[in-house]
Coordinates of C-alpha atoms in Angstrom, one line a residue:
X944 CA 14.4 45.4 30.2
X945 CA 15.6 46.7 26.3
X946 CA 18.9 48.4 26.7
X947 CA 18.9 49.4 23.3
X948 CA 15.8 51.7 24.9
X949 CA 17.6 52.3 27.7
X950 CA 20.3 53.5 26.9
X951 CA 19.1 55.5 23.0
X952 CA 20.7 58.8 24.2
X953 CA 24.1 57.8 24.3
X954 CA 26.0 57.4 22.0
X955 CA 26.4 53.8 22.2
X956 CA 26.6 51.0 19.7
X957 CA 24.3 48.9 20.7
X958 CA 24.4 44.5 19.5
X959 CA 22.3 41.6 21.2
X960 CA 22.8 38.3 20.5
X961 CA 26.2 39.2 19.3
X962 CA 28.8 36.6 18.3
X963 CA 32.1 37.2 20.6
X964 CA 33.8 34.4 19.6
X965 CA 36.3 37.6 17.4
X966 CA 36.5 39.2 20.6
X967 CA 38.6 35.8 22.5
X968 CA 42.3 34.8 21.6
X969 CA 40.7 31.5 22.5
X970 CA 37.7 32.0 19.7
X971 CA 35.5 30.0 21.7
X972 CA 31.7 29.7 20.9
X973 CA 30.1 32.9 22.4
X974 CA 27.1 35.2 22.4
X975 CA 25.6 38.0 23.9
X976 CA 24.9 41.8 24.4
X977 CA 28.2 44.0 23.4
X978 CA 28.3 47.3 23.9
X979 CA 30.9 50.1 21.6
X980 CA 32.0 52.9 23.3
X981 CA 34.2 56.2 21.3
X982 CA 35.6 58.1 24.6
X983 CA 35.6 58.4 28.1
X984 CA 33.2 61.1 27.9
X985 CA 31.1 58.4 26.2
X986 CA 32.0 55.8 29.1
X987 CA 31.4 58.4 32.4
X988 CA 27.7 58.5 31.4
X989 CA 27.4 54.9 30.1
X990 CA 28.8 53.7 33.3
X991 CA 26.5 56.0 35.3
X992 CA 23.2 55.1 33.4
X993 CA 23.6 50.9 34.1
X994 CA 24.9 51.7 37.6
X995 CA 21.4 53.6 37.8
X996 CA 19.5 50.8 36.3
X997 CA 21.1 48.1 38.1
X998 CA 22.7 47.0 35.4
X999 CA 25.7 45.0 35.8
X1000 CA 29.0 44.7 32.7
X1001 CA 31.8 43.1 32.1
X1002 CA 34.8 44.7 29.8
X1003 CA 35.8 43.5 27.5
X1004 CA 40.0 43.8 25.0
X1005 CA 40.8 41.0 23.3
X1006 CA 39.6 38.4 25.3
X1007 CA 43.8 37.0 25.6
X1008 CA 42.8 35.9 29.4
X1009 CA 39.3 35.4 29.7
X1010 CA 37.5 33.2 29.8
X1011 CA 33.5 34.4 28.5
X1012 CA 30.7 32.8 28.7
X1013 CA 28.1 31.4 25.9
X1014 CA 24.9 33.2 26.5
X1015 CA 25.9 35.6 29.0
X1016 CA 22.9 37.2 30.5
X1017 CA 25.0 40.7 31.4
X1018 CA 26.2 42.7 28.3
X1019 CA 30.5 43.4 27.8
X1020 CA 31.5 46.8 27.3
X1021 CA 34.3 47.5 24.6
X1022 CA 36.5 50.0 24.0
X1023 CA 37.6 51.3 20.6
X1024 CA 39.2 54.8 21.3
X1025 CA 40.2 56.9 18.5
X1026 CA 43.7 56.9 18.1
X1027 CA 46.2 57.9 15.6
X1028 CA 49.3 56.2 15.4
X1029 CA 50.8 57.7 12.0
X1030 CA 51.0 60.6 14.7
X1031 CA 52.8 58.8 17.0
X1032 CA 56.5 60.2 17.6
X1033 CA 58.9 59.9 19.9
X1034 CA 59.9 63.6 21.8
X1035 CA 61.5 62.5 24.5
X1036 CA 58.6 63.1 27.1
X1037 CA 55.6 60.4 28.5
X1038 CA 53.5 58.5 26.0
X1039 CA 49.3 59.0 27.1
X1040 CA 47.9 55.9 25.1
X1041 CA 43.9 55.0 25.3
X1042 CA 43.7 51.8 27.5
X1043 CA 42.0 50.2 24.3
X1044 CA 45.8 50.5 22.2
X1045 CA 46.8 47.2 21.1
X1046 CA 50.7 46.0 22.7
X1047 CA 51.5 44.9 19.1
X1048 CA 51.8 48.5 18.5
X1049 CA 53.2 49.6 20.9
X1050 CA 56.1 47.3 21.3
X1051 CA 56.4 48.0 17.4
X1052 CA 56.4 51.4 18.8
X1053 CA 59.4 50.1 21.2
X1054 CA 60.9 48.6 18.6
X1055 CA 61.7 51.0 16.4
X1056 CA 62.4 54.0 18.8
X1057 CA 64.7 51.8 21.4
X1058 CA 62.3 52.8 23.9
X1059 CA 64.1 51.7 27.1
X1060 CA 62.1 48.6 29.5
X1061 CA 59.2 48.6 27.0
X1062 CA 60.2 44.8 25.6
X1063 CA 59.0 43.5 28.6
X1064 CA 55.6 43.0 26.6
X1065 CA 56.6 41.9 24.0
X1066 CA 54.2 39.2 21.4
X1067 CA 51.5 39.9 25.2
X1068 CA 48.2 39.1 23.2
X1069 CA 46.3 42.4 24.7
X1070 CA 44.8 45.3 24.9
X1071 CA 46.7 48.2 26.9
X1072 CA 44.1 48.3 29.4
X1073 CA 43.8 44.3 30.3
X1074 CA 47.7 44.5 30.6
X1075 CA 47.5 47.4 33.3
X1076 CA 44.4 44.7 35.1
X1077 CA 47.2 41.5 35.3
X1078 CA 49.8 43.5 35.1
X1079 CA 50.8 41.3 32.4
X1080 CA 54.3 40.0 31.3
X1081 CA 57.3 37.7 30.0
X1082 CA 60.5 36.8 31.3
X1083 CA 62.1 40.1 30.0
X1084 CA 59.6 41.5 32.6
X1085 CA 56.1 43.3 33.3
X1086 CA 54.1 46.2 32.4
X1087 CA 53.6 47.5 35.9
X1088 CA 57.4 48.9 35.6
X1089 CA 56.7 51.4 32.6
X1090 CA 53.2 52.5 34.1
X1091 CA 53.4 56.4 35.1
X1092 CA 49.2 57.0 35.5
X1093 CA 46.0 55.2 35.3
X1094 CA 42.9 56.7 34.5
X1095 CA 40.0 55.4 35.3
X1096 CA 36.1 55.3 35.8
X1097 CA 34.1 53.8 38.1
X1098 CA 30.3 52.5 38.0
X1099 CA 29.1 55.5 39.3
X1100 CA 30.5 57.2 35.8
X1101 CA 33.5 58.9 37.9
X1102 CA 37.0 59.2 36.8
X1103 CA 39.6 59.5 38.8
X1104 CA 43.4 58.8 38.3
X1105 CA 46.4 56.7 39.8
X1106 CA 49.6 57.3 40.6
X1107 CA 51.3 54.1 40.2
X1108 CA 54.2 53.2 42.7
X1109 CA 55.9 50.5 44.3
X1110 CA 52.9 48.7 45.9
X1111 CA 50.5 49.0 42.9
X1112 CA 51.6 46.6 40.9
X1113 CA 52.1 42.6 42.2
X1114 CA 52.3 39.3 40.0
X1115 CA 50.1 39.3 37.6
X1116 CA 48.0 42.3 39.5
X1117 CA 47.0 45.3 40.3
X1118 CA 46.1 46.4 44.0
X1119 CA 44.2 49.7 42.4
X1120 CA 41.0 48.7 40.6
X1121 CA 38.1 48.1 42.5
X1122 CA 35.0 46.0 41.4
X1123 CA 33.5 47.6 38.1
X1124 CA 36.1 49.8 36.9
X1125 CA 37.5 50.2 34.1
X1126 CA 40.9 51.6 33.2
X1127 CA 40.3 53.9 30.0
X1128 CA 44.0 55.4 29.5
X1129 CA 47.5 54.8 30.7
X1130 CA 50.3 57.0 30.8
X1131 CA 54.1 54.9 30.2
X1132 CA 57.3 56.7 30.7
X1133 CA 59.9 57.7 28.7
X1134 CA 63.2 56.2 30.1
X1135 CA 65.1 56.9 27.8
X1136 CA 67.2 55.4 24.7
X1137 CA 68.3 51.6 24.8
X1138 CA 69.7 50.2 21.4
X1139 CA 70.1 47.1 22.2
X1140 CA 65.6 47.0 22.7
X1141 CA 64.8 46.5 18.6
X1142 CA 67.3 43.2 19.2
X1143 CA 66.0 42.2 21.9
X1144 CA 62.5 42.2 20.9
X1145 CA 63.0 40.5 17.5
X1146 CA 64.9 37.6 19.7
X1147 CA 62.3 37.5 21.9
X1148 CA 59.7 37.4 19.5
X1149 CA 61.5 35.1 17.7
X1150 CA 61.9 32.7 20.9
X1151 CA 58.4 33.3 21.6
X1152 CA 57.0 31.8 18.3
X1153 CA 59.7 28.7 18.4
X1154 CA 58.7 27.3 22.1
X1155 CA 54.7 28.8 22.3
X1156 CA 52.0 27.9 19.3
X1157 CA 51.4 31.7 18.9
X1158 CA 49.7 31.0 15.7
X1159 CA 46.7 28.6 18.2
X1160 CA 43.8 30.1 19.6
X1161 CA 44.8 30.3 23.0
X1162 CA 43.5 32.4 25.6
X1163 CA 47.5 33.2 27.2
X1164 CA 48.9 30.9 29.8
X1165 CA 46.1 29.2 31.7
X1166 CA 48.1 28.2 35.6
X1167 CA 49.3 30.8 37.5
X1168 CA 53.7 29.8 37.8
X1169 CA 53.6 28.7 40.9
X1170 CA 56.9 28.2 44.0
X1171 CA 57.9 25.8 46.2
X1172 CA 60.6 25.8 49.5
X1173 CA 61.5 29.5 47.4
X1174 CA 62.0 27.8 44.5
X1175 CA 60.1 28.7 40.8
X1176 CA 57.7 25.8 39.6
X1177 CA 56.9 26.7 35.8
X1178 CA 53.4 25.2 35.0
X1179 CA 54.1 24.7 32.0
X1180 CA 57.4 22.4 33.2
X1181 CA 55.2 20.1 35.4
X1182 CA 52.4 19.4 33.1
X1183 CA 55.2 18.3 30.8
X1184 CA 56.2 15.9 33.3
X1185 CA 53.8 15.2 34.2
X1186 CA 52.5 13.4 30.4
X1187 CA 49.7 15.7 30.0
X1188 CA 51.0 17.6 26.7
X1189 CA 47.8 16.2 23.9
X1190 CA 45.4 15.8 26.5
X1191 CA 41.9 16.9 25.0
X1192 CA 38.4 17.1 26.1
X1193 CA 36.3 17.9 22.1
X1194 CA 38.8 20.4 20.9
X1195 CA 40.3 21.7 23.6
X1196 CA 43.8 20.4 23.9
X1197 CA 46.6 21.2 26.4
X1198 CA 49.3 22.2 23.4
X1199 CA 52.1 19.9 23.0
X1200 CA 54.4 23.1 22.1
X1201 CA 54.0 24.4 25.0
X1202 CA 51.7 22.7 28.6
X1203 CA 50.5 26.0 29.9
X1204 CA 48.7 26.7 26.4
X1205 CA 45.6 25.6 26.2
X1206 CA 44.4 25.2 22.4
X1207 CA 41.2 25.5 20.6
X1208 CA 41.2 23.4 17.5
X1209 CA 37.4 23.7 16.4
X1210 CA 34.1 24.3 18.2
X1211 CA 35.5 24.5 22.2
X1212 CA 32.9 26.4 24.6
X1213 CA 34.1 27.8 28.3
X1214 CA 33.0 24.6 29.6
X1215 CA 35.2 22.8 27.5
X1216 CA 37.7 24.7 29.4
X1217 CA 37.0 24.6 32.5
X1218 CA 36.6 20.6 32.9
X1219 CA 39.9 20.8 31.4
X1220 CA 41.3 23.4 33.6
X1221 CA 40.0 21.3 36.6
X1222 CA 41.5 18.0 35.0
X1223 CA 44.8 19.7 34.5
X1224 CA 45.1 21.7 38.3
X1225 CA 44.0 18.1 40.1
X1226 CA 46.5 16.0 38.2
X1227 CA 49.2 18.8 39.1
X1228 CA 47.9 18.4 42.9
X1229 CA 47.8 14.9 43.4
X1230 CA 51.5 14.6 41.6
X1231 CA 53.3 18.0 43.6
X1232 CA 51.1 19.0 45.8
X1233 CA 51.2 22.8 44.5
X1234 CA 48.0 23.7 43.5
X1235 CA 48.0 26.2 40.6
X1236 CA 46.3 29.4 40.5
X1237 CA 44.8 30.3 37.4
X1238 CA 45.4 33.4 35.3
X1239 CA 42.8 33.1 32.7
X1240 CA 40.2 34.4 33.6
X1241 CA 36.9 33.5 34.8
X1242 CA 33.8 35.3 32.9

């Protein structure tokens, strides 16, 4: 099937055999078909057409927690919605952002305006949509705490709005997104101002740079933290205790800075990451009896 031809009447950009390494914060070697969408109406038409033609798809943002395939036969969709960052002001109301907006832009705005509660996403390398999908967070909290509404389009091209409540999120996941649905817009709560927010963000970024490999090619945390007998079990701490820091397969290496980060030091592929993950996971279970779940998503 010629995908360009099938989508020729829809205003999308279709790039075949596209180098997708820049769409992964781990910079994994990968190629595939990329469909770029510029607004919600076009996304509705696209998903409806793909459904009619029975074509599967994957959504791709910054690829911060996604291990993308070397040579995917399934097309990737990326959102590139326009947004005027210069016109962004705090007028006391909630904020509605496109899902394609990077969290770094939102964090900078939060620091400038001391937006209460928004420090929870400090330093998270993700788009807003991707962060909501996995309820991204830090030791300061999770993004779910500042989300009011989420706009979604399903695989039939139908849109719906989710009003967030106490059941909408759990640890590193959302509880409302269905298979093949795509978030295209998010409303964040304006909780007013807290003069300490800018300082908290500044200090937390400093701490992250000192304790995590922020300048290396990683996908963020590989494993979710676990608990045993109601006590927290940080994956990175246990990897450190077991002496797995520095362990490498090809160009993929367990970070010497933080054990829950794996670094691509050269030309790694998804297979290299998966092999290192399996080795670390088996060793963790063998030595601790704890089965750590993946935070990284295998695409």
